[in-house]
Amino acid sequence: MKIYTLTGDDGTTSLAGGKRVPKCSQRVEAYGSVDELIAWIGLLRDHRENHERRDLLIYVQSQLMSCAAALATDNENPGAKIILPEAGCLSVLENEIDRMEESLSHLSNFLLPGGNLLVSYCHIARCVCRRAERAVLRLNASEKTPEIVTRFLNRLSDYLFVLSRKISLELGNEEIKWMI
């Protein structure tokens, strides 16, 4: 099977279920943003400093694929099977956040992203995650989306922030506080 179909040359794409929509639609923007996030998580996963977190990051990517699949499904098609993230996906992230926070100092200021390339990648992934969440919320204003998708993205952005702090600690990097 060829990767190119020529059907998208007119600026449309197919949702799961067959419905054609403009590539600039809110739905495509939402699942495209999640797709971008999946790639950023892959970049984080591939760093040797994240070797111990590799399985969790693969799990996160898998849950994000389910989020993207749910967003790419025509919810007006009653026969369309919507794939959702696992029921326990929020608890997985919350437990990992709690575990990492045990070793982190209390934070009462905003932090300036950076200090190490991997830490910066965590912050970029966090920002992409927040953008994806906003895209899903915009879509949800006009078309119903599964609540678990926005909840997972919200929790994942928290996880990515805490992960950036944990990696900074592990690498001995100074966290630069922004003071107002």
Short mmCIF file of C-alpha atoms in Angstrom, two decimals:
data_model
loop_
_atom_site.label_atom_id
_atom_site.label_comp_id
_atom_site.label_asym_id
_atom_site.label_seq_id
_atom_site.Cartn_x
_atom_site.Cartn_y
_atom_site.Cartn_z
CA MET A 1 0.00 0.00 0.00
CA LYS A 2 1.31 3.44 -0.87
CA ILE A 3 1.54 6.14 1.79
CA TYR A 4 0.15 8.74 -0.57
CA THR A 5 -3.46 8.54 -1.71
CA LEU A 6 -3.80 11.88 -3.53
CA THR A 7 -7.17 12.36 -1.80
CA GLY A 8 -5.75 15.02 0.52
CA ASP A 9 -4.49 17.20 -2.29
CA ASP A 10 -7.74 19.16 -2.14
CA GLY A 11 -7.06 20.21 1.47
CA THR A 12 -9.30 17.60 3.10
CA THR A 13 -8.63 14.47 5.11
CA SER A 14 -10.70 11.52 6.29
CA LEU A 15 -11.74 10.98 9.86
CA ALA A 16 -12.00 7.45 11.21
CA GLY A 17 -15.42 6.50 9.89
CA GLY A 18 -14.80 8.01 6.45
CA LYS A 19 -16.14 11.55 6.77
CA ARG A 20 -14.02 14.11 4.87
CA VAL A 21 -13.13 17.32 6.69
CA PRO A 22 -10.87 20.30 5.91
CA LYS A 23 -7.31 19.83 7.13
CA CYS A 24 -7.64 23.21 8.85
CA SER A 25 -10.66 22.10 10.92
CA GLN A 26 -10.57 22.31 14.71
CA ARG A 27 -10.75 18.52 14.91
CA VAL A 28 -7.66 18.03 12.73
CA GLU A 29 -5.87 20.80 14.64
CA ALA A 30 -6.66 19.01 17.91
CA TYR A 31 -5.46 15.56 16.93
CA GLY A 32 -2.53 17.06 15.01
CA SER A 33 -1.40 18.85 18.18
CA VAL A 34 -1.60 15.57 20.09
CA ASP A 35 0.42 13.91 17.31
CA GLU A 36 3.11 16.57 17.69
CA LEU A 37 3.17 15.92 21.43
CA ILE A 38 3.64 12.19 20.82
CA ALA A 39 6.77 13.02 18.82
CA TRP A 40 8.14 15.27 21.60
CA ILE A 41 7.54 12.51 24.17
CA GLY A 42 9.49 10.19 21.85
CA LEU A 43 12.38 12.65 21.90
CA LEU A 44 12.32 12.66 25.71
CA ARG A 45 12.11 8.86 25.77
CA ASP A 46 15.17 8.49 23.56
CA HIS A 47 17.55 10.32 25.94
CA ARG A 48 19.70 7.97 27.99
CA GLU A 49 18.98 10.03 31.11
CA ASN A 50 15.38 8.82 30.80
CA HIS A 51 16.30 5.13 30.53
CA GLU A 52 14.50 4.32 33.79
CA ARG A 53 11.42 6.23 32.60
CA ARG A 54 11.40 4.67 29.13
CA ASP A 55 8.50 2.29 29.79
CA LEU A 56 6.40 5.04 31.35
CA LEU A 57 7.08 7.36 28.42
CA ILE A 58 6.08 4.59 25.98
CA TYR A 59 2.89 4.18 28.03
CA VAL A 60 2.27 7.94 27.78
CA GLN A 61 2.78 7.82 24.01
CA SER A 62 0.33 4.93 23.75
CA GLN A 63 -2.30 6.82 25.76
CA LEU A 64 -1.74 9.88 23.58
CA MET A 65 -2.25 7.72 20.47
CA SER A 66 -5.60 6.71 21.96
CA CYS A 67 -6.41 10.39 22.57
CA ALA A 68 -5.53 11.23 18.96
CA ALA A 69 -7.58 8.28 17.70
CA ALA A 70 -10.60 9.44 19.72
CA LEU A 71 -10.24 12.95 18.32
CA ALA A 72 -9.83 11.62 14.76
CA THR A 73 -13.04 9.60 14.95
CA ASP A 74 -16.23 10.94 13.42
CA ASN A 75 -18.44 11.20 16.49
CA GLU A 76 -21.50 11.75 14.29
CA ASN A 77 -21.13 8.22 12.91
CA PRO A 78 -23.08 5.95 15.28
CA GLY A 79 -21.11 2.91 14.10
CA ALA A 80 -17.70 4.43 14.71
CA LYS A 81 -15.69 2.74 17.44
CA ILE A 82 -14.01 5.36 19.61
CA ILE A 83 -10.71 4.29 21.14
CA LEU A 84 -10.09 5.93 24.52
CA PRO A 85 -7.12 6.06 26.88
CA GLU A 86 -7.08 3.43 29.63
CA ALA A 87 -9.31 4.07 32.64
CA GLY A 88 -6.34 4.21 35.03
CA CYS A 89 -4.17 6.55 32.96
CA LEU A 90 -4.74 9.54 35.25
CA SER A 91 -3.74 7.54 38.32
CA VAL A 92 -0.56 6.38 36.60
CA LEU A 93 0.51 9.99 36.02
CA GLU A 94 -0.64 11.19 39.45
CA ASN A 95 1.27 8.41 41.22
CA GLU A 96 4.42 9.21 39.25
CA ILE A 97 4.05 12.94 39.97
CA ASP A 98 3.66 12.21 43.69
CA ARG A 99 6.68 9.89 43.66
CA MET A 100 8.92 12.45 41.94
CA GLU A 101 7.73 15.33 44.13
CA GLU A 102 8.90 13.51 47.27
CA SER A 103 12.50 14.37 46.35
CA LEU A 104 11.86 17.92 45.11
CA SER A 105 11.99 21.13 47.12
CA HIS A 106 8.83 23.15 47.65
CA LEU A 107 8.24 25.60 44.85
CA SER A 108 6.79 29.05 45.49
CA ASN A 109 8.05 30.80 42.35
CA PHE A 110 7.80 30.28 38.62
CA LEU A 111 10.87 28.72 37.02
CA LEU A 112 12.66 29.83 33.89
CA PRO A 113 12.81 26.81 31.55
CA GLY A 114 16.28 25.54 30.72
CA GLY A 115 19.51 24.54 32.38
CA ASN A 116 20.03 21.44 30.28
CA LEU A 117 18.90 20.32 26.84
CA LEU A 118 16.75 17.50 28.23
CA VAL A 119 15.13 19.81 30.79
CA SER A 120 14.37 22.26 27.98
CA TYR A 121 12.81 19.45 25.94
CA CYS A 122 10.55 18.65 28.91
CA HIS A 123 9.40 22.25 28.99
CA ILE A 124 8.81 22.32 25.23
CA ALA A 125 6.77 19.11 25.51
CA ARG A 126 4.83 20.68 28.40
CA CYS A 127 4.03 23.75 26.28
CA VAL A 128 3.00 21.58 23.31
CA CYS A 129 0.81 19.59 25.71
CA ARG A 130 -0.89 22.77 26.94
CA ARG A 131 -1.44 23.87 23.34
CA ALA A 132 -2.96 20.49 22.50
CA GLU A 133 -5.24 20.80 25.53
CA ARG A 134 -6.40 24.23 24.35
CA ALA A 135 -7.03 22.86 20.84
CA VAL A 136 -9.16 20.06 22.28
CA LEU A 137 -11.09 22.53 24.44
CA ARG A 138 -11.76 24.74 21.39
CA LEU A 139 -13.05 21.68 19.54
CA ASN A 140 -15.14 20.70 22.54
CA ALA A 141 -16.89 24.08 22.42
CA SER A 142 -18.52 23.04 19.13
CA GLU A 143 -18.28 19.23 19.09
CA LYS A 144 -18.34 16.89 22.07
CA THR A 145 -14.98 15.30 22.85
CA PRO A 146 -14.27 12.60 25.45
CA GLU A 147 -13.57 14.23 28.82
CA ILE A 148 -10.73 11.80 29.50
CA VAL A 149 -8.73 13.37 26.66
CA THR A 150 -8.60 16.85 28.22
CA ARG A 151 -8.08 15.42 31.68
CA PHE A 152 -5.15 13.31 30.48
CA LEU A 153 -3.55 16.26 28.68
CA ASN A 154 -3.98 18.45 31.76
CA ARG A 155 -2.37 15.85 34.01
CA LEU A 156 0.38 15.13 31.49
CA SER A 157 1.44 18.78 31.42
CA ASP A 158 1.78 18.63 35.22
CA TYR A 159 3.82 15.44 34.88
CA LEU A 160 6.12 17.05 32.31
CA PHE A 161 6.72 20.05 34.58
CA VAL A 162 7.58 17.84 37.54
CA LEU A 163 9.73 15.65 35.27
CA SER A 164 11.72 18.72 34.23
CA ARG A 165 12.38 19.48 37.89
CA LYS A 166 13.29 15.88 38.69
CA ILE A 167 15.76 15.72 35.79
CA SER A 168 17.28 19.04 36.91
CA LEU A 169 17.79 17.56 40.36
CA GLU A 170 19.27 14.32 38.99
CA LEU A 171 21.71 16.24 36.79
CA GLY A 172 22.63 18.73 39.51
CA ASN A 173 21.31 21.71 37.55
CA GLU A 174 20.28 24.90 39.27
CA GLU A 175 16.62 25.82 38.90
CA ILE A 176 16.43 29.49 38.01
CA LYS A 177 13.48 31.09 39.75
CA TRP A 178 11.57 33.93 38.18
CA MET A 179 10.63 36.48 40.81
CA ILE A 180 7.91 39.06 40.40
#
